[in-house]
Amino acid sequence: MEKRSTWKGMRTVGEIKRDGNIKAEVNPDHLYTTIQREEKVFQPLKIPQALQEALPYNLKPKTAAQDIDPTSGRVAVVLDHKERKVANLFKMLHELHGEKLSKMEEEKRRRMNKFSKLKTGEEERKLKKQKEARKQISRTINKNLLH
């Protein structure tokens, strides 16, 4: 009898490295690194003057209005004695109107509560009557069935 030899191919690189206890070298190009990018600084948009004049009013750039402080041109208003009295009277009228509205709301809420209680009472009475009617009908049906 002849011996058969089993075929064995070449060893792979991984097997050779494992047998020789050799570690794989890391390629630094294959590693993830954080990318440092500079912040982009854009130049301000410049529209030619001729084009600005040709634009309709609602599309014209309004850069001048943004730069102005809204409180810079204001003038302090000081009321004289008569104007102060008128302002106080208007304030009082406004407060009285508010109180009147709140009283009306309260009265409306009271009326609505009273009405809802009345309605629930009527509903209860109606349900009671219906229940009594059903009982009466059941009694008469039972009497007729028994006789």
Coordinates of C-alpha atoms in Angstrom, one line a residue:
M1 CA 0.0 0.0 0.0
E2 CA 1.2 3.3 -0.8
K3 CA 1.0 6.3 1.3
R4 CA -0.9 9.2 0.1
S5 CA 0.4 12.5 1.0
T6 CA -2.0 15.3 1.7
W7 CA -1.5 18.4 -0.3
K8 CA -0.5 21.5 1.6
G9 CA -0.4 24.8 -0.2
M10 CA 1.8 27.8 0.7
R11 CA 1.3 29.6 4.0
T12 CA -0.4 32.9 3.9
V13 CA 1.2 36.1 5.1
G14 CA -1.1 36.1 8.2
E15 CA 0.0 32.6 9.1
I16 CA 3.7 33.4 8.7
K17 CA 3.3 36.5 10.9
R18 CA 1.3 34.6 13.5
D19 CA 4.0 31.9 13.6
G20 CA 6.8 34.4 13.9
N21 CA 4.9 36.6 16.4
I22 CA 5.2 39.6 14.0
K23 CA 2.8 42.5 14.4
A24 CA 1.4 44.2 11.4
E25 CA 2.8 47.7 10.9
V26 CA 0.2 50.5 10.9
N27 CA 0.1 52.8 7.9
P28 CA -0.4 56.3 9.3
D29 CA -2.2 57.3 6.1
H30 CA -5.0 54.8 7.0
L31 CA -5.7 56.3 10.5
Y32 CA -8.4 58.7 11.2
T33 CA -7.3 62.2 12.1
T34 CA -9.1 65.4 13.0
I35 CA -9.1 67.9 10.2
Q36 CA -8.2 71.4 11.1
R37 CA -9.9 73.9 8.8
E38 CA -9.7 77.6 8.8
E39 CA -13.0 79.6 9.2
K40 CA -13.9 81.1 5.9
V41 CA -14.2 84.8 5.9
F42 CA -16.4 86.1 3.1
Q43 CA -16.1 89.6 1.7
P44 CA -19.2 91.7 2.1
L45 CA -21.6 91.7 -0.8
K46 CA -21.0 94.7 -3.1
I47 CA -23.7 95.7 -5.4
P48 CA -22.7 98.3 -8.1
Q49 CA -24.4 101.7 -7.6
A50 CA -26.0 101.6 -11.1
L51 CA -27.6 98.3 -10.3
Q52 CA -28.8 99.5 -6.9
E53 CA -30.5 102.4 -8.5
A54 CA -32.2 100.1 -11.1
L55 CA -33.6 97.9 -8.3
P56 CA -37.2 98.4 -7.0
Y57 CA -37.4 99.9 -3.5
N58 CA -38.2 96.7 -1.7
L59 CA -35.1 95.0 -3.1
K60 CA -32.6 97.8 -2.4
P61 CA -30.0 97.0 0.3
K62 CA -30.9 98.6 3.6
T63 CA -27.6 98.6 5.4
A64 CA -27.7 102.3 6.5
A65 CA -30.8 101.7 8.6
Q66 CA -29.2 98.8 10.5
D67 CA -26.2 100.8 11.6
I68 CA -28.2 103.6 13.3
D69 CA -29.1 103.2 17.0
P70 CA -32.9 103.6 17.3
T71 CA -32.6 105.5 20.6
S72 CA -30.1 108.0 19.4
G73 CA -32.5 110.5 17.8
R74 CA -35.2 110.3 20.5
V75 CA -36.2 113.3 22.6
A76 CA -37.4 113.0 26.2
V77 CA -41.0 113.9 26.5
V78 CA -41.9 115.9 29.6
L79 CA -45.6 116.4 30.2
D80 CA -46.8 119.7 31.7
H81 CA -49.4 119.8 34.5
K82 CA -52.4 119.8 32.3
E83 CA -51.2 117.0 30.0
R84 CA -50.3 114.9 33.1
K85 CA -53.8 115.3 34.4
V86 CA -55.3 114.2 31.0
A87 CA -53.0 111.2 30.9
N88 CA -54.0 110.2 34.5
L89 CA -57.7 110.6 33.6
F90 CA -57.3 108.3 30.6
K91 CA -55.4 105.8 32.7
M92 CA -58.3 105.8 35.2
L93 CA -60.9 105.4 32.4
H94 CA -58.9 102.4 31.1
E95 CA -58.8 100.8 34.6
L96 CA -62.6 101.4 35.1
H97 CA -63.3 99.8 31.7
G98 CA -61.2 96.8 32.7
E99 CA -63.0 96.4 36.0
K100 CA -66.4 96.7 34.2
L101 CA -65.3 93.9 31.8
S102 CA -64.2 91.7 34.6
K103 CA -67.5 92.2 36.5
M104 CA -69.4 91.4 33.3
E105 CA -67.4 88.2 32.9
E106 CA -68.0 87.2 36.5
E107 CA -71.8 87.8 36.1
K108 CA -71.8 85.8 32.8
R109 CA -70.0 82.9 34.5
R110 CA -72.5 83.0 37.4
R111 CA -75.5 83.0 35.0
M112 CA -73.9 80.1 33.0
N113 CA -73.4 78.1 36.2
K114 CA -77.0 78.7 37.3
F115 CA -78.3 77.7 33.9
S116 CA -76.2 74.5 33.8
K117 CA -77.4 73.5 37.3
L118 CA -81.0 74.1 36.1
K119 CA -80.4 72.0 33.0
T120 CA -78.8 69.1 35.0
G121 CA -81.8 69.1 37.4
E122 CA -84.2 69.0 34.5
E123 CA -82.2 66.1 32.9
E124 CA -82.3 64.2 36.2
R125 CA -86.1 64.6 36.5
K126 CA -86.5 63.5 32.9
L127 CA -84.4 60.4 33.5
K128 CA -86.4 59.6 36.6
K129 CA -89.7 59.8 34.8
Q130 CA -88.3 57.6 32.0
K131 CA -87.1 55.1 34.5
E132 CA -90.5 55.0 36.2
A133 CA -92.2 54.6 32.8
R134 CA -89.9 51.7 31.9
K135 CA -90.7 50.1 35.3
Q136 CA -94.5 50.5 34.7
I137 CA -94.2 49.0 31.2
S138 CA -92.2 46.0 32.6
R139 CA -94.8 45.5 35.3
T140 CA -97.7 45.4 32.8
I141 CA -95.8 43.1 30.5
N142 CA -95.0 40.7 33.4
K143 CA -98.7 40.8 34.5
N144 CA -99.9 39.9 31.0
L145 CA -97.4 37.1 30.7
L146 CA -98.3 35.6 34.1
H147 CA -102.1 35.6 33.4

